[in-house]
Amino acid sequence: MTWKQTTTLIPDGVQTLSKRVCCHVADVYPEWIEYGKGSKIFDALGRKFIDYPCSLGATILGHAYPAVVEAVTEQLKKGTLFSLSHPKETELAELMHDVFPSMEMMRFVKTGSESCQAAVRVARAYTGREPILCCGYHGWHSWYNCTTPKNAGSVKQDVTPVKWGDVRKLEELLVEKKPAAFILEPYVYEDEGRVEKWLKEVRKLCTVHKTVMILDENVTGFRTRKLSAQNHWKIKPDLSCFGKAMANGVPMACFGGNRDIMKVLESNCFVSSTFGGDLLGISAAIATIKVLRNKAAIEHIWVMGSKMKTAFNQAAQAIMKGEDIKCIGLPPRTHFIFPTAAHKSLFWQECLKQGIFFGHAQFVGYSHDLTDIDKTISVIRQAMKMVNKFWDKPQDALVGIPAEETLRLVTTPAPEQTKAMPDCKKCGKKHWTFQKCE
Ligand SMILES: Cc1ncc(COP(=O)(O)O)c(C=O)c1O
């Protein structure tokens, strides 16, 4: 089988945009990954790499994690899908409710895009309103896709993106559009210090304007401290979406939340799929969540992720010429910034040559151990020296074609809001309209 055959049969040769050849250093990165074990992946030539994109954030425990393999194998032997419900659906729902108390009722789906589409539909059905505000990436379905540059074929809808942290704009849009929902990723690569403030302001504004607050925790779920942004920052969204790491790489996602809102699914709104009750995903999710809860996995992930982030930034300071290189984001999902695609691609190329597979985000997981992280740090330092050497002409050392950015752009938070806070017409002081005069 050749890569040419693949691209003849499969558009771009991939099922996911960020797996495209153009998103890596073409001619340097492997075409295929054949298998994975723990924190390592192996290509068709038998080369071993420490994996950092980790299945785009899905394999949080590592590839082929034994407890998950066992749970799936056992279920496989007993049948995977029936035409009535199975008790494991309730077992998982109870576990989810226990971990995320805001999930009073929920339904299972297979992908994060479905979870967001379903939550948006439920919010529209509950409020009887149509417009949607969004912040972040929410999958490929038309309601969201129509807001992106790659939107041919999607029917245009009244959906308006809001910049992360822009409370003033959010308030304006809530007044102007009277949206059914504001769906947002709690954070992408923003500083931890500002996340709580932003989420609390969003919560208050959505309540005042009777807009359903949907927290898209497809990435932040199971990865943030206390297993989610909502738990960590004590925010109760009306609806939430979970997927990605929920079943450690087995297709599984979920949306749910406030019971009154979710009850529209027992009335005039439906979200239904043949594979919603797929027992492989459900078994994998139960096993994954139990490991995450019982083994202090999140603490391990944060320690490993912080170590790598700090070492990257220290190396950037010590070795690199410019200030333009840094690692941003919270420890379980970080992103490297370089001044140009060529600089970053040269860095990736040099890391790959030494067995480190980087992608647009690093999702450090439970299987990354100190040996992996120490090796990675040593390779990062060597790769930076190479980038430094070719700083003025990185192309001269690049074997392949520089990587393009993925569709997900790094969000640029709005500037601190204090300056933009309006003068209150009643008391003359600066405060948001949802806050009472002092
Ligand atoms: C925050 C967020 N929501 C939704 C999705 C869509 O999930 P999926 O690709 O599983 O459909 C993604 C995927 O990257 C995501 O990052």
GROMACS .gro file of C-alpha atoms and ligand atoms in nm:
model
  454
    1MET     CA    1   0.000   0.000   0.000
    2THR     CA    2   0.136   0.341  -0.091
    3TRP     CA    3   0.045   0.689   0.029
    4LYS     CA    4  -0.059   0.770  -0.329
    5GLN     CA    5  -0.325   0.497  -0.308
    6THR     CA    6  -0.446   0.649   0.017
    7THR     CA    7  -0.483   0.997  -0.129
    8THR     CA    8  -0.661   0.853  -0.433
    9LEU     CA    9  -0.930   0.701  -0.213
   10ILE     CA   10  -0.948   0.933   0.086
   11PRO     CA   11  -0.960   1.315   0.045
   12ASP     CA   12  -0.625   1.452   0.164
   13GLY     CA   13  -0.556   1.096   0.286
   14VAL     CA   14  -0.711   1.168   0.627
   15GLN     CA   15  -1.030   1.164   0.833
   16THR     CA   16  -0.933   1.468   1.042
   17LEU     CA   17  -0.816   1.808   0.917
   18SER     CA   18  -0.524   1.831   1.157
   19LYS     CA   19  -0.383   1.497   1.037
   20ARG     CA   20  -0.323   1.635   0.686
   21VAL     CA   21   0.031   1.618   0.552
   22CYS     CA   22   0.033   1.998   0.521
   23CYS     CA   23  -0.017   2.027   0.899
   24HIS     CA   24   0.312   1.847   0.962
   25VAL     CA   25   0.654   1.884   0.805
   26ALA     CA   26   0.581   1.711   0.478
   27ASP     CA   27   0.855   1.465   0.368
   28VAL     CA   28   0.984   1.442   0.725
   29TYR     CA   29   0.690   1.319   0.932
   30PRO     CA   30   0.573   0.959   0.881
   31GLU     CA   31   0.273   0.906   0.655
   32TRP     CA   32   0.108   0.653   0.884
   33ILE     CA   33   0.115   0.548   1.244
   34GLU     CA   34   0.086   0.171   1.277
   35TYR     CA   35   0.036   0.120   1.647
   36GLY     CA   36   0.082   0.270   1.991
   37LYS     CA   37   0.161   0.156   2.343
   38GLY     CA   38   0.156   0.386   2.644
   39SER     CA   39   0.323   0.716   2.555
   40LYS     CA   40   0.486   0.576   2.237
   41ILE     CA   41   0.372   0.546   1.875
   42PHE     CA   42   0.535   0.340   1.602
   43ASP     CA   43   0.537   0.414   1.228
   44ALA     CA   44   0.534   0.173   0.932
   45LEU     CA   45   0.916   0.163   0.933
   46GLY     CA   46   0.916   0.051   1.296
   47ARG     CA   47   1.042   0.388   1.423
   48LYS     CA   48   0.940   0.475   1.778
   49PHE     CA   49   0.832   0.822   1.888
   50ILE     CA   50   0.720   0.974   2.217
   51ASP     CA   51   0.371   1.093   2.127
   52TYR     CA   52   0.252   1.441   2.225
   53PRO     CA   53  -0.059   1.511   2.011
   54CYS     CA   54  -0.191   1.189   2.174
   55SER     CA   55  -0.474   1.123   1.929
   56LEU     CA   56  -0.569   1.494   1.934
   57GLY     CA   57  -0.618   1.478   2.308
   58ALA     CA   58  -0.817   1.156   2.322
   59THR     CA   59  -0.573   0.899   2.462
   60ILE     CA   60  -0.528   1.062   2.802
   61LEU     CA   61  -0.415   0.741   2.974
   62GLY     CA   62  -0.186   0.637   2.689
   63HIS     CA   63  -0.232   0.402   2.395
   64ALA     CA   64  -0.381   0.056   2.462
   65TYR     CA   65  -0.416   0.127   2.835
   66PRO     CA   66  -0.467  -0.216   2.998
   67ALA     CA   67  -0.784  -0.142   3.202
   68VAL     CA   68  -0.954   0.005   2.894
   69VAL     CA   69  -0.843  -0.278   2.664
   70GLU     CA   70  -0.977  -0.527   2.919
   71ALA     CA   71  -1.314  -0.351   2.956
   72VAL     CA   72  -1.363  -0.327   2.578
   73THR     CA   73  -1.251  -0.686   2.512
   74GLU     CA   74  -1.484  -0.824   2.777
   75GLN     CA   75  -1.780  -0.633   2.631
   76LEU     CA   76  -1.688  -0.730   2.275
   77LYS     CA   77  -1.739  -1.093   2.367
   78LYS     CA   78  -2.086  -1.022   2.509
   79GLY     CA   79  -2.225  -0.815   2.222
   80THR     CA   80  -2.169  -0.449   2.150
   81LEU     CA   81  -2.513  -0.302   2.077
   82PHE     CA   82  -2.872  -0.408   2.145
   83SER     CA   83  -3.215  -0.281   2.049
   84LEU     CA   84  -3.303  -0.194   2.409
   85SER     CA   85  -3.103  -0.003   2.668
   86HIS     CA   86  -2.830  -0.176   2.871
   87PRO     CA   87  -2.757  -0.128   3.244
   88LYS     CA   88  -2.407   0.003   3.168
   89GLU     CA   89  -2.569   0.318   3.021
   90THR     CA   90  -2.708   0.399   3.365
   91GLU     CA   91  -2.381   0.302   3.531
   92LEU     CA   92  -2.196   0.554   3.313
   93ALA     CA   93  -2.466   0.821   3.361
   94GLU     CA   94  -2.437   0.781   3.740
   95LEU     CA   95  -2.060   0.803   3.721
   96MET     CA   96  -2.078   1.115   3.503
   97HIS     CA   97  -2.329   1.277   3.738
   98ASP     CA   98  -2.110   1.190   4.033
   99VAL     CA   99  -1.804   1.346   3.870
  100PHE     CA  100  -1.990   1.641   3.714
  101PRO     CA  101  -2.286   1.734   3.938
  102SER     CA  102  -2.421   1.981   3.676
  103MET     CA  103  -2.500   1.680   3.454
  104GLU     CA  104  -2.845   1.610   3.597
  105MET     CA  105  -2.957   1.439   3.275
  106MET     CA  106  -2.748   1.340   2.977
  107ARG     CA  107  -2.744   1.156   2.649
  108PHE     CA  108  -2.451   0.973   2.491
  109VAL     CA  109  -2.329   1.034   2.139
  110LYS     CA  110  -2.012   0.936   1.955
  111THR     CA  111  -1.826   1.258   1.873
  112GLY     CA  112  -1.759   1.600   2.017
  113SER     CA  113  -1.919   1.768   1.713
  114GLU     CA  114  -2.240   1.576   1.780
  115SER     CA  115  -2.233   1.672   2.148
  116CYS     CA  116  -2.210   2.043   2.057
  117GLN     CA  117  -2.474   2.017   1.782
  118ALA     CA  118  -2.708   1.839   2.023
  119ALA     CA  119  -2.657   2.091   2.305
  120VAL     CA  120  -2.722   2.381   2.066
  121ARG     CA  121  -3.041   2.216   1.941
  122VAL     CA  122  -3.165   2.149   2.292
  123ALA     CA  123  -3.095   2.511   2.391
  124ARG     CA  124  -3.286   2.637   2.088
  125ALA     CA  125  -3.578   2.406   2.162
  126TYR     CA  126  -3.586   2.511   2.529
  127THR     CA  127  -3.568   2.888   2.471
  128GLY     CA  128  -3.759   2.904   2.142
  129ARG     CA  129  -3.481   3.133   2.018
  130GLU     CA  130  -3.249   3.076   1.723
  131PRO     CA  131  -2.930   3.288   1.741
  132ILE     CA  132  -2.621   3.134   1.895
  133LEU     CA  133  -2.302   3.292   2.028
  134CYS     CA  134  -1.988   3.079   2.034
  135CYS     CA  135  -1.629   3.100   2.149
  136GLY     CA  136  -1.374   2.839   2.046
  137TYR     CA  137  -1.387   2.538   1.816
  138HIS     CA  138  -1.700   2.322   1.825
  139GLY     CA  139  -1.667   2.067   1.544
  140TRP     CA  140  -1.774   2.027   1.184
  141HIS     CA  141  -2.155   2.055   1.192
  142SER     CA  142  -2.314   2.333   0.987
  143TRP     CA  143  -2.431   2.556   1.274
  144TYR     CA  144  -2.065   2.609   1.371
  145ASN     CA  145  -1.891   2.540   1.041
  146CYS     CA  146  -2.072   2.837   0.882
  147THR     CA  147  -1.862   3.068   1.103
  148THR     CA  148  -1.528   2.933   0.974
  149PRO     CA  149  -1.338   3.022   0.655
  150LYS     CA  150  -1.376   2.664   0.522
  151ASN     CA  151  -1.757   2.680   0.514
  152ALA     CA  152  -1.868   2.583   0.163
  153GLY     CA  153  -2.173   2.356   0.180
  154SER     CA  154  -2.288   2.474   0.524
  155VAL     CA  155  -2.618   2.656   0.545
  156LYS     CA  156  -2.564   3.001   0.696
  157GLN     CA  157  -2.716   3.046   1.040
  158ASP     CA  158  -2.734   3.327   1.293
  159VAL     CA  159  -2.419   3.230   1.481
  160THR     CA  160  -2.175   3.492   1.606
  161PRO     CA  161  -1.827   3.418   1.741
  162VAL     CA  162  -1.722   3.607   2.054
  163LYS     CA  163  -1.359   3.670   2.142
  164TRP     CA  164  -1.248   3.492   2.458
  165GLY     CA  165  -1.261   3.731   2.754
  166ASP     CA  166  -1.449   4.011   2.576
  167VAL     CA  167  -1.719   4.064   2.837
  168ARG     CA  168  -1.831   4.395   2.689
  169LYS     CA  169  -1.892   4.250   2.343
  170LEU     CA  170  -2.063   3.948   2.495
  171GLU     CA  171  -2.302   4.171   2.685
  172GLU     CA  172  -2.373   4.378   2.373
  173LEU     CA  173  -2.449   4.065   2.170
  174LEU     CA  174  -2.669   3.917   2.442
  175VAL     CA  175  -2.880   4.234   2.433
  176GLU     CA  176  -2.881   4.268   2.055
  177LYS     CA  177  -2.929   3.906   1.949
  178LYS     CA  178  -3.119   3.750   2.240
  179PRO     CA  179  -2.944   3.422   2.167
  180ALA     CA  180  -3.064   3.077   2.267
  181ALA     CA  181  -2.717   2.986   2.390
  182PHE     CA  182  -2.363   3.096   2.440
  183ILE     CA  183  -2.143   2.792   2.381
  184LEU     CA  184  -1.780   2.831   2.482
  185GLU     CA  185  -1.463   2.642   2.549
  186PRO     CA  186  -1.366   2.744   2.903
  187TYR     CA  187  -1.009   2.816   2.791
  188VAL     CA  188  -0.774   2.718   2.514
  189TYR     CA  189  -0.426   2.855   2.583
  190GLU     CA  190  -0.522   3.149   2.803
  191ASP     CA  191  -0.361   3.227   3.137
  192GLU     CA  192  -0.515   3.042   3.429
  193GLY     CA  193  -0.554   3.365   3.626
  194ARG     CA  194  -0.816   3.506   3.388
  195VAL     CA  195  -1.023   3.194   3.329
  196GLU     CA  196  -1.221   3.203   3.652
  197LYS     CA  197  -1.310   3.571   3.612
  198TRP     CA  198  -1.426   3.517   3.254
  199LEU     CA  199  -1.633   3.208   3.336
  200LYS     CA  200  -1.800   3.380   3.633
  201GLU     CA  201  -1.888   3.682   3.420
  202VAL     CA  202  -2.026   3.457   3.145
  203ARG     CA  203  -2.234   3.269   3.403
  204LYS     CA  204  -2.385   3.591   3.541
  205LEU     CA  205  -2.455   3.741   3.199
  206CYS     CA  206  -2.619   3.424   3.065
  207THR     CA  207  -2.844   3.409   3.371
  208VAL     CA  208  -2.947   3.774   3.338
  209HIS     CA  209  -3.025   3.740   2.967
  210LYS     CA  210  -3.190   3.396   3.000
  211THR     CA  211  -2.940   3.252   2.755
  212VAL     CA  212  -2.838   2.889   2.800
  213MET     CA  213  -2.471   2.867   2.899
  214ILE     CA  214  -2.312   2.567   2.728
  215LEU     CA  215  -1.963   2.475   2.839
  216ASP     CA  216  -1.785   2.282   2.566
  217GLU     CA  217  -1.550   2.069   2.776
  218ASN     CA  218  -1.457   1.834   2.494
  219VAL     CA  219  -1.091   1.918   2.555
  220THR     CA  220  -1.087   2.059   2.908
  221GLY     CA  221  -1.300   1.775   3.046
  222PHE     CA  222  -1.101   1.496   3.216
  223ARG     CA  223  -0.785   1.707   3.178
  224THR     CA  224  -0.833   2.013   3.399
  225ARG     CA  225  -0.783   1.981   3.775
  226LYS     CA  226  -1.084   1.816   3.942
  227LEU     CA  227  -1.157   1.665   3.599
  228SER     CA  228  -1.314   1.973   3.440
  229ALA     CA  229  -1.309   2.350   3.423
  230GLN     CA  230  -1.657   2.359   3.577
  231ASN     CA  231  -1.543   2.160   3.880
  232HIS     CA  232  -1.215   2.341   3.920
  233TRP     CA  233  -1.358   2.693   3.898
  234LYS     CA  234  -1.695   2.600   4.054
  235ILE     CA  235  -1.910   2.718   3.763
  236LYS     CA  236  -2.244   2.553   3.696
  237PRO     CA  237  -2.319   2.563   3.324
  238ASP     CA  238  -2.671   2.493   3.203
  239LEU     CA  239  -2.543   2.234   2.956
  240SER     CA  240  -2.203   2.075   2.898
  241CYS     CA  241  -2.036   1.874   2.625
  242PHE     CA  242  -1.774   1.606   2.686
  243GLY     CA  243  -1.585   1.380   2.445
  244LYS     CA  244  -1.221   1.328   2.342
  245ALA     CA  245  -1.052   1.178   2.653
  246MET     CA  246  -1.378   1.042   2.795
  247ALA     CA  247  -1.308   0.686   2.676
  248ASN     CA  248  -0.933   0.708   2.615
  249GLY     CA  249  -0.958   0.703   2.236
  250VAL     CA  250  -1.266   0.484   2.192
  251PRO     CA  251  -1.544   0.690   2.024
  252MET     CA  252  -1.758   0.834   2.300
  253ALA     CA  253  -1.910   1.172   2.379
  254CYS     CA  254  -2.187   1.310   2.592
  255PHE     CA  255  -2.400   1.621   2.639
  256GLY     CA  256  -2.627   1.707   2.927
  257GLY     CA  257  -2.699   1.934   3.216
  258ASN     CA  258  -3.001   2.101   3.372
  259ARG     CA  259  -3.292   1.859   3.403
  260ASP     CA  260  -3.562   2.110   3.293
  261ILE     CA  261  -3.366   2.193   2.978
  262MET     CA  262  -3.284   1.830   2.896
  263LYS     CA  263  -3.652   1.739   2.935
  264VAL     CA  264  -3.719   1.894   2.591
  265LEU     CA  265  -3.583   1.561   2.464
  266GLU     CA  266  -3.892   1.397   2.614
  267SER     CA  267  -4.112   1.647   2.430
  268ASN     CA  268  -4.084   1.807   2.087
  269CYS     CA  269  -3.709   1.785   2.023
  270PHE     CA  270  -3.498   1.481   1.946
  271VAL     CA  271  -3.137   1.369   1.940
  272SER     CA  272  -3.115   1.003   1.851
  273SER     CA  273  -2.853   0.774   1.701
  274THR     CA  274  -2.812   0.403   1.642
  275PHE     CA  275  -2.472   0.400   1.808
  276GLY     CA  276  -2.549   0.625   2.107
  277GLY     CA  277  -2.575   0.313   2.323
  278ASP     CA  278  -2.262   0.150   2.180
  279LEU     CA  279  -2.131  -0.058   2.467
  280LEU     CA  280  -1.767  -0.053   2.362
  281GLY     CA  281  -1.753   0.324   2.406
  282ILE     CA  282  -1.956   0.307   2.724
  283SER     CA  283  -1.737   0.032   2.875
  284ALA     CA  284  -1.422   0.221   2.777
  285ALA     CA  285  -1.561   0.541   2.934
  286ILE     CA  286  -1.644   0.369   3.263
  287ALA     CA  287  -1.294   0.218   3.279
  288THR     CA  288  -1.122   0.546   3.183
  289ILE     CA  289  -1.312   0.764   3.428
  290LYS     CA  290  -1.247   0.518   3.712
  291VAL     CA  291  -0.872   0.526   3.644
  292LEU     CA  292  -0.873   0.905   3.619
  293ARG     CA  293  -1.059   0.931   3.950
  294ASN     CA  294  -0.880   0.664   4.148
  295LYS     CA  295  -0.518   0.702   4.043
  296ALA     CA  296  -0.444   1.074   4.086
  297ALA     CA  297  -0.389   1.078   3.711
  298ILE     CA  298  -0.466   1.448   3.668
  299GLU     CA  299  -0.204   1.543   3.928
  300HIS     CA  300   0.054   1.335   3.740
  301ILE     CA  301  -0.042   1.496   3.408
  302TRP     CA  302  -0.010   1.847   3.553
  303VAL     CA  303   0.331   1.774   3.707
  304MET     CA  304   0.469   1.626   3.381
  305GLY     CA  305   0.311   1.900   3.165
  306SER     CA  306   0.444   2.179   3.390
  307LYS     CA  307   0.792   2.031   3.387
  308MET     CA  308   0.798   2.028   3.008
  309LYS     CA  309   0.647   2.375   2.970
  310THR     CA  310   0.889   2.530   3.219
  311ALA     CA  311   1.188   2.358   3.060
  312PHE     CA  312   1.082   2.472   2.713
  313ASN     CA  313   1.049   2.834   2.823
  314GLN     CA  314   1.378   2.824   3.014
  315ALA     CA  315   1.554   2.679   2.710
  316ALA     CA  316   1.394   2.941   2.487
  317GLN     CA  317   1.529   3.214   2.716
  318ALA     CA  318   1.875   3.062   2.746
  319ILE     CA  319   1.933   2.945   2.389
  320MET     CA  320   1.721   3.140   2.147
  321LYS     CA  321   1.798   3.481   2.008
  322GLY     CA  322   1.449   3.624   2.007
  323GLU     CA  323   1.178   3.660   2.264
  324ASP     CA  324   0.939   3.520   2.005
  325ILE     CA  325   0.955   3.160   2.114
  326LYS     CA  326   0.746   3.030   2.399
  327CYS     CA  327   0.528   2.752   2.521
  328ILE     CA  328   0.179   2.871   2.620
  329GLY     CA  329  -0.124   2.703   2.774
  330LEU     CA  330  -0.201   2.512   3.090
  331PRO     CA  331   0.019   2.203   3.152
  332PRO     CA  332  -0.217   1.936   3.007
  333ARG     CA  333  -0.250   2.119   2.674
  334THR     CA  334   0.030   2.343   2.556
  335HIS     CA  335   0.121   2.507   2.228
  336PHE     CA  336   0.461   2.624   2.098
  337ILE     CA  337   0.490   2.969   1.946
  338PHE     CA  338   0.763   3.042   1.692
  339PRO     CA  339   0.798   3.356   1.478
  340THR     CA  340   0.739   3.173   1.148
  341ALA     CA  341   0.613   2.839   1.023
  342ALA     CA  342   0.966   2.766   0.896
  343HIS     CA  343   1.122   2.815   1.242
  344LYS     CA  344   0.862   2.594   1.405
  345SER     CA  345   0.889   2.329   1.135
  346LEU     CA  346   1.266   2.314   1.170
  347PHE     CA  347   1.219   2.266   1.544
  348TRP     CA  348   0.962   1.988   1.485
  349GLN     CA  349   1.188   1.824   1.225
  350GLU     CA  350   1.484   1.814   1.461
  351CYS     CA  351   1.270   1.676   1.744
  352LEU     CA  352   1.118   1.411   1.519
  353LYS     CA  353   1.462   1.296   1.406
  354GLN     CA  354   1.535   1.223   1.772
  355GLY     CA  355   1.213   1.040   1.844
  356ILE     CA  356   0.982   1.316   1.966
  357PHE     CA  357   0.652   1.357   1.779
  358PHE     CA  358   0.512   1.708   1.825
  359GLY     CA  359   0.195   1.847   1.670
  360HIS     CA  360  -0.012   2.163   1.706
  361ALA     CA  361  -0.083   2.089   2.071
  362GLN     CA  362   0.095   1.883   2.332
  363PHE     CA  363  -0.148   1.673   2.533
  364VAL     CA  364   0.068   1.530   2.809
  365GLY     CA  365  -0.099   1.218   2.945
  366TYR     CA  366  -0.091   0.968   3.228
  367SER     CA  367   0.157   0.740   3.045
  368HIS     CA  368   0.423   1.009   3.001
  369ASP     CA  369   0.677   0.943   3.273
  370LEU     CA  370   0.984   1.128   3.394
  371THR     CA  371   1.208   0.938   3.151
  372ASP     CA  372   0.992   1.056   2.858
  373ILE     CA  373   0.985   1.414   2.980
  374ASP     CA  374   1.359   1.428   3.055
  375LYS     CA  375   1.441   1.287   2.710
  376THR     CA  376   1.199   1.536   2.552
  377ILE     CA  377   1.359   1.828   2.735
  378SER     CA  378   1.705   1.725   2.623
  379VAL     CA  379   1.584   1.695   2.260
  380ILE     CA  380   1.405   2.033   2.283
  381ARG     CA  381   1.733   2.196   2.385
  382GLN     CA  382   1.924   2.037   2.096
  383ALA     CA  383   1.652   2.128   1.846
  384MET     CA  384   1.652   2.488   1.967
  385LYS     CA  385   2.028   2.509   1.912
  386MET     CA  386   1.969   2.401   1.553
  387VAL     CA  387   1.694   2.660   1.504
  388ASN     CA  388   1.927   2.920   1.651
  389LYS     CA  389   2.204   2.824   1.411
  390PHE     CA  390   1.970   2.868   1.114
  391TRP     CA  391   1.775   3.159   1.262
  392ASP     CA  392   1.816   3.385   0.958
  393LYS     CA  393   1.741   3.111   0.703
  394PRO     CA  394   1.558   2.816   0.863
  395GLN     CA  395   1.465   2.691   0.515
  396ASP     CA  396   1.830   2.600   0.455
  397ALA     CA  397   1.812   2.328   0.721
  398LEU     CA  398   1.456   2.216   0.653
  399VAL     CA  399   1.432   1.888   0.466
  400GLY     CA  400   1.055   1.908   0.426
  401ILE     CA  401   0.784   2.164   0.356
  402PRO     CA  402   0.687   2.387   0.651
  403ALA     CA  403   0.365   2.298   0.831
  404GLU     CA  404   0.050   2.508   0.801
  405GLU     CA  405  -0.160   2.609   1.100
  406THR     CA  406  -0.471   2.400   1.164
  407LEU     CA  407  -0.821   2.542   1.146
  408ARG     CA  408  -0.811   2.605   1.520
  409LEU     CA  409  -0.639   2.938   1.563
  410VAL     CA  410  -0.475   3.029   1.888
  411THR     CA  411  -0.728   3.254   2.056
  412THR     CA  412  -0.606   3.600   2.134
  413PRO     CA  413  -0.774   3.706   2.453
  414ALA     CA  414  -0.935   4.048   2.454
  415PRO     CA  415  -0.737   4.306   2.655
  416GLU     CA  416  -0.812   4.340   3.026
  417GLN     CA  417  -1.166   4.463   3.054
  418THR     CA  418  -1.141   4.730   3.323
  419LYS     CA  419  -1.083   5.011   3.072
  420ALA     CA  420  -1.378   4.906   2.861
  421MET     CA  421  -1.619   4.880   3.154
  422PRO     CA  422  -1.909   5.120   3.092
  423ASP     CA  423  -2.003   5.414   3.316
  424CYS     CA  424  -2.324   5.328   3.498
  425LYS     CA  425  -2.608   5.563   3.408
  426LYS     CA  426  -2.746   5.544   3.764
  427CYS     CA  427  -2.442   5.576   3.989
  428GLY     CA  428  -2.190   5.714   3.741
  429LYS     CA  429  -1.928   5.456   3.846
  430LYS     CA  430  -1.773   5.195   3.620
  431HIS     CA  431  -1.931   4.851   3.648
  432TRP     CA  432  -2.100   4.594   3.427
  433THR     CA  433  -2.473   4.637   3.381
  434PHE     CA  434  -2.545   4.303   3.551
  435GLN     CA  435  -2.367   4.424   3.866
  436LYS     CA  436  -2.559   4.625   4.125
  437CYS     CA  437  -2.456   4.983   4.204
  438GLU     CA  438  -2.248   4.994   4.520
  439LIG     C1  439  -1.355   2.197   2.209
  439LIG     C2  440  -1.397   2.102   2.101
  439LIG     N1  441  -1.527   2.082   2.079
  439LIG     C3  442  -1.570   1.997   1.984
  439LIG     C4  443  -1.481   1.928   1.906
  439LIG     C5  444  -1.531   1.834   1.800
  439LIG     O1  445  -1.507   1.705   1.842
  439LIG     P1  446  -1.495   1.584   1.735
  439LIG     O2  447  -1.376   1.612   1.652
  439LIG     O3  448  -1.483   1.463   1.824
  439LIG     O4  449  -1.622   1.581   1.657
  439LIG     C6  450  -1.344   1.947   1.924
  439LIG     C7  451  -1.247   1.876   1.840
  439LIG     O5  452  -1.131   1.906   1.834
  439LIG     C8  453  -1.299   2.037   2.023
  439LIG     O6  454  -1.171   2.060   2.044
   0.00000   0.00000   0.00000
